[in-house]
PDB file of C-alpha atoms and ligand atoms in Angstrom:
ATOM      1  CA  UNK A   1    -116.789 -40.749  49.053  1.00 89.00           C
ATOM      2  CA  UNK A   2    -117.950 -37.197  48.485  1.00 95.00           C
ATOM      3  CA  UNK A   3    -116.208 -33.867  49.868  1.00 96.00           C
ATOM      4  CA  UNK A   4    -118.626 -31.682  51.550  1.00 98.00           C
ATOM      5  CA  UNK A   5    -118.116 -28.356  53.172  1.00 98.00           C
ATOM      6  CA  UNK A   6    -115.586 -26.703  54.469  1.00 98.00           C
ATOM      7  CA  UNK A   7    -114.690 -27.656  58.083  1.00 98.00           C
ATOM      8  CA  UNK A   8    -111.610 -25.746  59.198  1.00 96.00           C
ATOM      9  CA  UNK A   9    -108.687 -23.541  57.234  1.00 97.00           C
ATOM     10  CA  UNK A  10    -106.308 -23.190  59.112  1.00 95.00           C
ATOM     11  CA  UNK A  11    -102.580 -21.504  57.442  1.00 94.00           C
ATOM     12  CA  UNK A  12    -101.418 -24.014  55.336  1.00 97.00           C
ATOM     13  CA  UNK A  13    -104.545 -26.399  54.891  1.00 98.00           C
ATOM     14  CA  UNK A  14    -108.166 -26.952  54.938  1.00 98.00           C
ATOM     15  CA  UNK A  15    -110.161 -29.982  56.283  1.00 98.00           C
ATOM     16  CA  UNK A  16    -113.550 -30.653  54.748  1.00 98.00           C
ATOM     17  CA  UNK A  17    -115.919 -33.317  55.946  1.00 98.00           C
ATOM     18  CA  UNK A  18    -117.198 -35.795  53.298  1.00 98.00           C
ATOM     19  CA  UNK A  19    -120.237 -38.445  53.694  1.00 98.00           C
ATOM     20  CA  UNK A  20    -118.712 -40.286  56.008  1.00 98.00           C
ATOM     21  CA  UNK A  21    -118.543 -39.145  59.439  1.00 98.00           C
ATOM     22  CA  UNK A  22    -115.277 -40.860  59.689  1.00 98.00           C
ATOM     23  CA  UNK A  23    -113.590 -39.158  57.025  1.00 98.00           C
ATOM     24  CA  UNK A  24    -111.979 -35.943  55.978  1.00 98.00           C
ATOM     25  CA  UNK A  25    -110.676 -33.997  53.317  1.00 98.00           C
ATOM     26  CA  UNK A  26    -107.072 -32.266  54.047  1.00 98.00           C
ATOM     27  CA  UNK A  27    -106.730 -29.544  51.621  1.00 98.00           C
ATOM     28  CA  UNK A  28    -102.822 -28.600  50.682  1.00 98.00           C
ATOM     29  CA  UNK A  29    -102.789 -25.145  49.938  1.00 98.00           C
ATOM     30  CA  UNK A  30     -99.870 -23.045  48.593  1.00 98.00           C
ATOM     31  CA  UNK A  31     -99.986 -20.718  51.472  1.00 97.00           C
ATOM     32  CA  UNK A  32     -96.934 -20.571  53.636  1.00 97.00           C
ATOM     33  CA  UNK A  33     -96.567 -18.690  56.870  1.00 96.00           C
ATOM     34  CA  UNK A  34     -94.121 -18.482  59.480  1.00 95.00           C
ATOM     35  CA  UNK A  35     -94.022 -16.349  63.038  1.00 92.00           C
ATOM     36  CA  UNK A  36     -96.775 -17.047  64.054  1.00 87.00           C
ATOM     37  CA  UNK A  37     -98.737 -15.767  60.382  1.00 88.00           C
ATOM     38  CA  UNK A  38     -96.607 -12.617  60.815  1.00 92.00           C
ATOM     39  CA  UNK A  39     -94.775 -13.362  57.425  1.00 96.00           C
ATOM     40  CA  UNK A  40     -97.202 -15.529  54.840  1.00 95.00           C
ATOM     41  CA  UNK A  41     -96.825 -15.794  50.855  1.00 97.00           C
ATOM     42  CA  UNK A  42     -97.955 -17.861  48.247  1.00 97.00           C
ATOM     43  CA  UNK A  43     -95.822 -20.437  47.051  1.00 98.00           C
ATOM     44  CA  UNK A  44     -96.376 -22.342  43.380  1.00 98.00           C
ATOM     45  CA  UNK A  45     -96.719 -25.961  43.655  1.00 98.00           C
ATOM     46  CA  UNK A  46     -96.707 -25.979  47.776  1.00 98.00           C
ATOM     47  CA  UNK A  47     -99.970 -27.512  48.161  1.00 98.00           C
ATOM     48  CA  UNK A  48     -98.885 -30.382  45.559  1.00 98.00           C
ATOM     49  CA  UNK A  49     -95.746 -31.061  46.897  1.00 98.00           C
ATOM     50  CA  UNK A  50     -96.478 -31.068  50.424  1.00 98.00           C
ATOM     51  CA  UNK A  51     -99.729 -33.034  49.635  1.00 98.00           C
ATOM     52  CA  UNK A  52     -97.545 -36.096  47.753  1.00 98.00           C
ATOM     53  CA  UNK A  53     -94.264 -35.717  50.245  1.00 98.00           C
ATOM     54  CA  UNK A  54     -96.909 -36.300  53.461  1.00 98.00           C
ATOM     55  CA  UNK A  55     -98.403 -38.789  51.589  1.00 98.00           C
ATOM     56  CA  UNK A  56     -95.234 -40.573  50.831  1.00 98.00           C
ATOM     57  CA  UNK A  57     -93.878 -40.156  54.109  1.00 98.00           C
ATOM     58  CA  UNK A  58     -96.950 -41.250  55.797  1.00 98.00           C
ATOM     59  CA  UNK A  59     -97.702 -44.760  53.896  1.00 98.00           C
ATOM     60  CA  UNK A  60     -93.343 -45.235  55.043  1.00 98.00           C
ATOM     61  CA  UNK A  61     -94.760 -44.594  58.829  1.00 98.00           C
ATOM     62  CA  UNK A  62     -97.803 -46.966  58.401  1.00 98.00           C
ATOM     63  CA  UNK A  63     -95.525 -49.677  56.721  1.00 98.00           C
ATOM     64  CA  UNK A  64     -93.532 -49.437  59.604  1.00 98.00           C
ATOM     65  CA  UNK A  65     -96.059 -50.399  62.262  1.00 98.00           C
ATOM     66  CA  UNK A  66     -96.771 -46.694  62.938  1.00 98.00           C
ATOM     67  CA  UNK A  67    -100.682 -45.804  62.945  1.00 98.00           C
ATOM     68  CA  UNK A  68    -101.145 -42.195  60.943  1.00 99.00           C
ATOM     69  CA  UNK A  69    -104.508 -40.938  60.066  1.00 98.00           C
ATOM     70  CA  UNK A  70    -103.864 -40.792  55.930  1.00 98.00           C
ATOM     71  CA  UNK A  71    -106.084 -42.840  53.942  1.00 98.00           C
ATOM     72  CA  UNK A  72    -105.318 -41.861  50.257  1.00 98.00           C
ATOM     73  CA  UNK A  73    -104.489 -39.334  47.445  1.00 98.00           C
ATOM     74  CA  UNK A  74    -107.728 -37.972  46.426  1.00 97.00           C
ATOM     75  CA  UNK A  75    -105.814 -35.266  43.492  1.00 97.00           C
ATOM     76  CA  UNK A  76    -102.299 -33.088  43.334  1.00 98.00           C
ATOM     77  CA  UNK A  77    -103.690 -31.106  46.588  1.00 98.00           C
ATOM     78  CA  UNK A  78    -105.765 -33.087  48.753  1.00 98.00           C
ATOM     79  CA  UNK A  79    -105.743 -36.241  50.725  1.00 98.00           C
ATOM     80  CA  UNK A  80    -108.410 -38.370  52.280  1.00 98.00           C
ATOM     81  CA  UNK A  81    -107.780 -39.236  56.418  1.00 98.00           C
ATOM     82  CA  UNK A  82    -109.683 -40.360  59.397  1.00 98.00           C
ATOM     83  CA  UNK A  83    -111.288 -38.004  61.257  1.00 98.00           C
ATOM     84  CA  UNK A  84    -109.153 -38.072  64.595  1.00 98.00           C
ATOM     85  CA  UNK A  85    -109.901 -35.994  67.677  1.00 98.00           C
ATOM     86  CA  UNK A  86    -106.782 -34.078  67.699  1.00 98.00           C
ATOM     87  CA  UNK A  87    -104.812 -33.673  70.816  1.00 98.00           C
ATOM     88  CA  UNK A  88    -103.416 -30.121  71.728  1.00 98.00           C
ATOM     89  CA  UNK A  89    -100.046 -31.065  72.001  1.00 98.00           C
ATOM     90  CA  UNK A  90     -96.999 -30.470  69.531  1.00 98.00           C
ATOM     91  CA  UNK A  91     -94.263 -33.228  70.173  1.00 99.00           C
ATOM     92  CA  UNK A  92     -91.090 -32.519  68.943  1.00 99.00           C
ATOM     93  CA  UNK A  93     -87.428 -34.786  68.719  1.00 98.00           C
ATOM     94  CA  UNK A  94     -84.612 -33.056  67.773  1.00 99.00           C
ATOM     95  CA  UNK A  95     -81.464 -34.466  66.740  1.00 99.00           C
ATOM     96  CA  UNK A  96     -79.296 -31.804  65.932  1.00 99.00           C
ATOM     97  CA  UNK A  97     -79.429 -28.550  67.924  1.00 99.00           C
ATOM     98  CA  UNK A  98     -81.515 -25.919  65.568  1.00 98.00           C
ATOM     99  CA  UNK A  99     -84.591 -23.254  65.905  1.00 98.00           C
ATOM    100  CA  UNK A 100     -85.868 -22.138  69.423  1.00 98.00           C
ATOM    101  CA  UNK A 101     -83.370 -24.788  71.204  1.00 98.00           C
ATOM    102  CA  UNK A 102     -80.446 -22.375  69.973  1.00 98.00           C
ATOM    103  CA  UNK A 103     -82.326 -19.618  70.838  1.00 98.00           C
ATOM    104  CA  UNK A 104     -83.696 -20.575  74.509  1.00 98.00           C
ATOM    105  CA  UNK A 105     -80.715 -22.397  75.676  1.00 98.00           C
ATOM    106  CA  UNK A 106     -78.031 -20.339  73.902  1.00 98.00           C
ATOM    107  CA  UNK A 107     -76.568 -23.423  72.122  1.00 98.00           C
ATOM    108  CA  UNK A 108     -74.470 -24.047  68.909  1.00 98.00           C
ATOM    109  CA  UNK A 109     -76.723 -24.791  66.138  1.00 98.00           C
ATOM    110  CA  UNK A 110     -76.041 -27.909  64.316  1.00 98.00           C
ATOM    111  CA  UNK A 111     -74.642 -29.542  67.821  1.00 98.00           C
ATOM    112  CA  UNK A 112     -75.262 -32.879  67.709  1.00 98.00           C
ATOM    113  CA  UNK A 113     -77.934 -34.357  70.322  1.00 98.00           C
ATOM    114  CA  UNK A 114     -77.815 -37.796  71.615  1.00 98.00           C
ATOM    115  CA  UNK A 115     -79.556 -38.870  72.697  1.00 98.00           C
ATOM    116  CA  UNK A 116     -82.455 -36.929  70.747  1.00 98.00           C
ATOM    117  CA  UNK A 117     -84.640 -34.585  72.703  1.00 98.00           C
ATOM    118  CA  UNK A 118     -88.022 -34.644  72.964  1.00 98.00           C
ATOM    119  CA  UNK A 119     -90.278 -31.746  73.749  1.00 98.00           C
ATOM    120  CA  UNK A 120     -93.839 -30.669  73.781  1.00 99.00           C
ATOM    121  CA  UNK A 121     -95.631 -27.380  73.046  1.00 98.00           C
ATOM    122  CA  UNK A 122     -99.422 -26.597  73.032  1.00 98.00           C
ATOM    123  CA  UNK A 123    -100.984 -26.101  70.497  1.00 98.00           C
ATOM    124  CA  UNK A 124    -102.050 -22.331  70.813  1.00 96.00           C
ATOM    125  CA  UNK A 125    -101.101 -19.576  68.471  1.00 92.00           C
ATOM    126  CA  UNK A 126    -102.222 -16.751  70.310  1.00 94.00           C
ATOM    127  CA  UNK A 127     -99.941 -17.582  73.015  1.00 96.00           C
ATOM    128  CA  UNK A 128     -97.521 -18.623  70.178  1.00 94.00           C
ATOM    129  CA  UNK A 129     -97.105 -22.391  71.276  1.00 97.00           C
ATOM    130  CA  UNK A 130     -95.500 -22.535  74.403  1.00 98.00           C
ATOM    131  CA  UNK A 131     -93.228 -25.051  75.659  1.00 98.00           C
ATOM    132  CA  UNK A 132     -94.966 -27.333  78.493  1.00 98.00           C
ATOM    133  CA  UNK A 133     -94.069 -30.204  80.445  1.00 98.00           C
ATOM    134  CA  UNK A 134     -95.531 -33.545  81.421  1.00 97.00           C
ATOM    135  CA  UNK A 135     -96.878 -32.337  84.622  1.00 98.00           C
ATOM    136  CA  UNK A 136     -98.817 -29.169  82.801  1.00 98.00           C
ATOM    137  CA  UNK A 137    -100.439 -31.651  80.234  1.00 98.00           C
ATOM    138  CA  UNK A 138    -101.733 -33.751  83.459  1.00 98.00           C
ATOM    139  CA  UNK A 139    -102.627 -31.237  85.607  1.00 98.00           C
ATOM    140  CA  UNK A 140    -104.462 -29.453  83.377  1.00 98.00           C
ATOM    141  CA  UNK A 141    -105.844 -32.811  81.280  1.00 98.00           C
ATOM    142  CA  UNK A 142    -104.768 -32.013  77.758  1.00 98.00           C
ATOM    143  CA  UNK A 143    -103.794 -35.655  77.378  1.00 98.00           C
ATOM    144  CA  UNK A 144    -103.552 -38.985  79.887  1.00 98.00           C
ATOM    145  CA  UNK A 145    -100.383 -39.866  81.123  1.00 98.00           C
ATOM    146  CA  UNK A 146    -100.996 -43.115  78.922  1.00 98.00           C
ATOM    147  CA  UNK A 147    -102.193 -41.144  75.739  1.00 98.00           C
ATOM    148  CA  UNK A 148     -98.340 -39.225  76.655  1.00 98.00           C
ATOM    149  CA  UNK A 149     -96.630 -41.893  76.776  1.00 98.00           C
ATOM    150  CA  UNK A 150     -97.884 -43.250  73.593  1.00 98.00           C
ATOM    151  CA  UNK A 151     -97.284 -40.132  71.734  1.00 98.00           C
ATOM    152  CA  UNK A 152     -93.611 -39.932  72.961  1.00 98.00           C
ATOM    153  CA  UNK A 153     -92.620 -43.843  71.827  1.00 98.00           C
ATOM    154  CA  UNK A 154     -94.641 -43.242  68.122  1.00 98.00           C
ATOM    155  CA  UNK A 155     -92.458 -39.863  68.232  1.00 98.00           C
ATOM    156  CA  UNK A 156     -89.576 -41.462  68.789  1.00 98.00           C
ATOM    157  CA  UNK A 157     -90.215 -44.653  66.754  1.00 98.00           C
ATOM    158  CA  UNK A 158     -90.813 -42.314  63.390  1.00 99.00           C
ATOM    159  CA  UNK A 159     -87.136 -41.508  64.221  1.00 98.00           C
ATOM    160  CA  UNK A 160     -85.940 -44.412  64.282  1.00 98.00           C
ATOM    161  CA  UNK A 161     -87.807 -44.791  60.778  1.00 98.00           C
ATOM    162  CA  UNK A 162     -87.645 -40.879  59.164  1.00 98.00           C
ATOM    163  CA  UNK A 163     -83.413 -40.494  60.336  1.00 98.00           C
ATOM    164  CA  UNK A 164     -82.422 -43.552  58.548  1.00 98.00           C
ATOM    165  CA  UNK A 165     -84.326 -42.923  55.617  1.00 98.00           C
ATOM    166  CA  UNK A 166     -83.020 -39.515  54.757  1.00 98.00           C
ATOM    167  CA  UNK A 167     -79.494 -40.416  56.105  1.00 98.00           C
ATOM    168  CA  UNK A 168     -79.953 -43.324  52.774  1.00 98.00           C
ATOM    169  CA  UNK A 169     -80.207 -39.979  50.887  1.00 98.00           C
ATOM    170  CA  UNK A 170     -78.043 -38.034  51.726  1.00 98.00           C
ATOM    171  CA  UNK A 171     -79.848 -35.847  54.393  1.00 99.00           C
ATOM    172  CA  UNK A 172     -79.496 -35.027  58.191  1.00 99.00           C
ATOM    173  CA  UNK A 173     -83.631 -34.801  59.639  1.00 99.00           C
ATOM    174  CA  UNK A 174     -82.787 -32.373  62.226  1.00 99.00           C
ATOM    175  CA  UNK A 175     -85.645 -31.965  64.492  1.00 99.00           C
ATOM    176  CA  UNK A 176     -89.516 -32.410  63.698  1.00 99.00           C
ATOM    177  CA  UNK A 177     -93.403 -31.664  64.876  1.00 98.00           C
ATOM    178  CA  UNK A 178     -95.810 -34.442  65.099  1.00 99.00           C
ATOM    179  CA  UNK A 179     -99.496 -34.304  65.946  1.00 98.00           C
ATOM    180  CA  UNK A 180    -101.551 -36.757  67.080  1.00 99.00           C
ATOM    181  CA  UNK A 181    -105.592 -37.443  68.005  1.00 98.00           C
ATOM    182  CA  UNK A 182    -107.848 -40.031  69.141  1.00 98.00           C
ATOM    183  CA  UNK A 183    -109.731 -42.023  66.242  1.00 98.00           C
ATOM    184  CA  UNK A 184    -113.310 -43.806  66.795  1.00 98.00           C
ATOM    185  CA  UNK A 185    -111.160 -46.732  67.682  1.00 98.00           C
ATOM    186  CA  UNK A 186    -110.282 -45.088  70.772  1.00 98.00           C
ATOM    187  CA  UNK A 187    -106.120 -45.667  69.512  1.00 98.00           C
ATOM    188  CA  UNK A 188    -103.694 -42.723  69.053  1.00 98.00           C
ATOM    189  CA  UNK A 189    -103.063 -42.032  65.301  1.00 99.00           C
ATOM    190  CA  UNK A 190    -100.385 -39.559  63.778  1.00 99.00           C
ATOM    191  CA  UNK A 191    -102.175 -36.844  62.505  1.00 98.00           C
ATOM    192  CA  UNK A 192    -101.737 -33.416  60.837  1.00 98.00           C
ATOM    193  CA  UNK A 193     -98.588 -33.743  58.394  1.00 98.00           C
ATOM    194  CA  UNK A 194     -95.265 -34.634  57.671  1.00 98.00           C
ATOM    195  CA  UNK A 195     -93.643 -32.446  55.337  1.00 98.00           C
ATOM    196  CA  UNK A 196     -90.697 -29.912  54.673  1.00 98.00           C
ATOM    197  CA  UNK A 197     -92.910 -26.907  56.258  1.00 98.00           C
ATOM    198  CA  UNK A 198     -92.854 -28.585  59.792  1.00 98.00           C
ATOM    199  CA  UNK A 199     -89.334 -30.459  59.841  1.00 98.00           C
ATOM    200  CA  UNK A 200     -85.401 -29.496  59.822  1.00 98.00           C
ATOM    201  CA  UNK A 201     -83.704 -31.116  57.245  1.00 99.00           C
ATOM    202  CA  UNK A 202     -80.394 -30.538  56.195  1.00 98.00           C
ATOM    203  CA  UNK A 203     -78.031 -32.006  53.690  1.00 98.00           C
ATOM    204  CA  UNK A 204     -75.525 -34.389  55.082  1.00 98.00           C
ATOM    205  CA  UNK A 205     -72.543 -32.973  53.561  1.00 98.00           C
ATOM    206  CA  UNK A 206     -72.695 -29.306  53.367  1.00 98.00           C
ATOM    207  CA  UNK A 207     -75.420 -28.766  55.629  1.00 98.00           C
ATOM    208  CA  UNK A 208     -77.750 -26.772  53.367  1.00 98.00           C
ATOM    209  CA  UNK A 209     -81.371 -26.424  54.807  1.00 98.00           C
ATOM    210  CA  UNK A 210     -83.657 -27.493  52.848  1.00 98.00           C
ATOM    211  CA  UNK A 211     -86.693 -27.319  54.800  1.00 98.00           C
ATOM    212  CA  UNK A 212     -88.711 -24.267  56.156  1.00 98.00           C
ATOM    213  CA  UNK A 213     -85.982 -22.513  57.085  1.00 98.00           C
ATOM    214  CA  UNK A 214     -85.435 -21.315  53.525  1.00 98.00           C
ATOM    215  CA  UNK A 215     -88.629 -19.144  53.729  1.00 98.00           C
ATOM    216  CA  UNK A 216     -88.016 -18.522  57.641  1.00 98.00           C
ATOM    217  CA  UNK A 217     -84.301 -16.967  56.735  1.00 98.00           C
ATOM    218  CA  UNK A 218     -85.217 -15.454  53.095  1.00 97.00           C
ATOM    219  CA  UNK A 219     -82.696 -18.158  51.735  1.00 98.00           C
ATOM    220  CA  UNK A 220     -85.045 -18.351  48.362  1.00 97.00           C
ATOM    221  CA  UNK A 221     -85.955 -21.675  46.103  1.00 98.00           C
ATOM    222  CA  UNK A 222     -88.288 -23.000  48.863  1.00 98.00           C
ATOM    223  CA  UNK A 223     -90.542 -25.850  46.915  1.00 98.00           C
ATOM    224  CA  UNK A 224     -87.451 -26.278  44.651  1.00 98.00           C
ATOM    225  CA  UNK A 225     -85.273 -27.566  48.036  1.00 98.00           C
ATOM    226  CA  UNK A 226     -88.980 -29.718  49.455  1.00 98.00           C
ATOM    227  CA  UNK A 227     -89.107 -31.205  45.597  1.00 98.00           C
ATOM    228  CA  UNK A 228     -85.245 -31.479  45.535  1.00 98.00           C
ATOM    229  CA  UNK A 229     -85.833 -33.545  49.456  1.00 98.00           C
ATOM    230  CA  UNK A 230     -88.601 -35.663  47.969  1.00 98.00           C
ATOM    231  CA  UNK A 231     -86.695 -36.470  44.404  1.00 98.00           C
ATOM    232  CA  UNK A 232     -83.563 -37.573  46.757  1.00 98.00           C
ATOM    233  CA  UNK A 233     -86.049 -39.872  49.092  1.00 98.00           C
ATOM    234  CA  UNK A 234     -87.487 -41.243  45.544  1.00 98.00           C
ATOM    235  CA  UNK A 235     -90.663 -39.193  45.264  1.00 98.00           C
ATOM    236  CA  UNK A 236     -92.248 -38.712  41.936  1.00 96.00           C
ATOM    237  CA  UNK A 237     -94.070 -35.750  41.862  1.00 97.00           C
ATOM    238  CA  UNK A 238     -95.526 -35.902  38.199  1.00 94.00           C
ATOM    239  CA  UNK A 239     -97.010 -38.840  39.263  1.00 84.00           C
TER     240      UNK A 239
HETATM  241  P1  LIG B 301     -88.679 -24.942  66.826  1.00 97.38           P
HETATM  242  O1  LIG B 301     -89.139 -25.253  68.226  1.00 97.38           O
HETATM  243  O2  LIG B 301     -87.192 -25.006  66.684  1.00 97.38           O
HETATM  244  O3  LIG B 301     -89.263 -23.658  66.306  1.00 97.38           O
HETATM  245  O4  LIG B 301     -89.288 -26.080  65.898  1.00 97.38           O
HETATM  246  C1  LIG B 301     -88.868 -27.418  66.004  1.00 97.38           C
HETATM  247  C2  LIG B 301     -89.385 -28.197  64.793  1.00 97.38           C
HETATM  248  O5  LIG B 301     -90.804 -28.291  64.850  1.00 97.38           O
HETATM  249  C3  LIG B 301     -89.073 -27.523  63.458  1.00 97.38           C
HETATM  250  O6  LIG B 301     -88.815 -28.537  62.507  1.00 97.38           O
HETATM  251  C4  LIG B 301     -90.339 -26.763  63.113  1.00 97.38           C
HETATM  252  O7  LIG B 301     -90.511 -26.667  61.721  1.00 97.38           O
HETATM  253  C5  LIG B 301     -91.412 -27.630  63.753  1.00 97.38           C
HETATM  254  N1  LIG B 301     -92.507 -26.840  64.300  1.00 97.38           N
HETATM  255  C6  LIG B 301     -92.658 -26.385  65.556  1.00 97.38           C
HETATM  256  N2  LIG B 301     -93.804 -25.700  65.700  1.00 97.38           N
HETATM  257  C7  LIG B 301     -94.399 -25.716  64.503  1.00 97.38           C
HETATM  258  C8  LIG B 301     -95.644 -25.180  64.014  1.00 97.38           C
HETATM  259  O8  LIG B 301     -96.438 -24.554  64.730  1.00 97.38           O
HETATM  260  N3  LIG B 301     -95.914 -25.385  62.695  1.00 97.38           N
HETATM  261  C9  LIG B 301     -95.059 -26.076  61.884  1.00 97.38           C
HETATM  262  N4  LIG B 301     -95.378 -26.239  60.578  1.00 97.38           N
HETATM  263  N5  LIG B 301     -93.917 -26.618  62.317  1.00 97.38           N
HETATM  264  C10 LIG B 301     -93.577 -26.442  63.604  1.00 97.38           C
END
């Protein structure tokens, strides 16, 4: 498989297109921006880190049962993945209360949910991702109710998977953002990533964040806390 050009760079990766129409190139680059690209920096080792913690998580997903667009390692930055027609829609569970739940509904962060929420948000920065509800997604056709539906139980089924496996280590996953699109198969495949830049995670015990949040909140060591999550879930990233 060769990489061709450059597709799409969007603030933390690029997708290139390779020979094969069905394939891509996601790119893992050290950039990291929050707000909305209002605050962005360069971060050492980001783009390796994230690259090998999204592809560990992701072969965890596919072993259990759940289809995800990654395909391999390709180097310390990039991945190869099918080329999915991706859906405008951000789902997102949350089981603890944290982020823009605290601050819409005036709740006490770290309140335990149960059962987990789930939420969705298009995919728009210029309006800054706003929250939307079934009935906008069908009204306005951004997904069938069907394709819905089957992003809500594979959002909820990488819970079930992703909770247990970082309570095993030690950590609380405390909400999360999945993507998903359409492959050539016509199916729904998770797309986009799984890593510390678009998850909560905190540790069981003390409650440290460990995630995005430490760039968000100026809280420092930010790849040192995503390695320190990956070395605790068994991640090797010399490897
Ligand atoms: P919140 O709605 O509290 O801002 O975010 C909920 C969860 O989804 C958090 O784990 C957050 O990191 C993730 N999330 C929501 N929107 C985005 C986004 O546009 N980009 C990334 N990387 N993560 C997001």
């Amino acid at each position: 498989m060769e990489k061709r050009e450059e597709l799409y760079s969007g603030k933390a990766k690029s997708v290139f297109k390779t020979d094969d129409p069905d394939r891509y190139v996601l790119a893992f680059r050290n950039d990291t921006s929050a707000f909305d690209g209002v605050k962005v920096e360069q971060l050492d080792r980001k783009g390796m880190v994230n690259n090998k913690f999204n592809a560990f998580i992701m072969a965890k997903l596919q072993a259990a049962g759940i289809p995800t667009h990654f395909e391999s390692l390709l180097g310390d930055t990039e991945s190869v993945v099918k080329r999915l027609d991706m859906l405008p829609i951000e789902c997102v569970v949350r089981n603890y209360a944290a982020g823009s739940l605290v601050k819409r509904l005036g709740v006490t962060e770290g309140q335990a949910l149960t059962p987990p929420t789930f939420e969705t948000f298009l995919k728009d920065d210029a309006l800054h991702d706003p929250m939307i509800n079934e009935s906008h997604i069908r009204s306005f056709g951004w997904a069938t109710d069907e394709q819905m539906a089957r992003m809500k139980a594979l959002t909820y089924q990488v819970n079930d998977v992703l909770k247990a496996m970082f309570l095993d280590a030690g950590m609380l996953l405390v909400d999360y953002k999945l993507e998903f699109g359409v492959y050539n198969d016509g199916e729904i495949y998770l797309g986009d990533e799984f890593s510390p830049d678009g998850c909560r995670i905190w540790d069981k015990d003390t409650r440290e964040k460990l995630d995005k949040d430490r760039f968000r909140q100026d809280l420092g060591n930010v790849v040192e806390s995503y390695e320190l999550v990956g070395r605790r879930l068994g991640i090797d990233f010399d490897a």
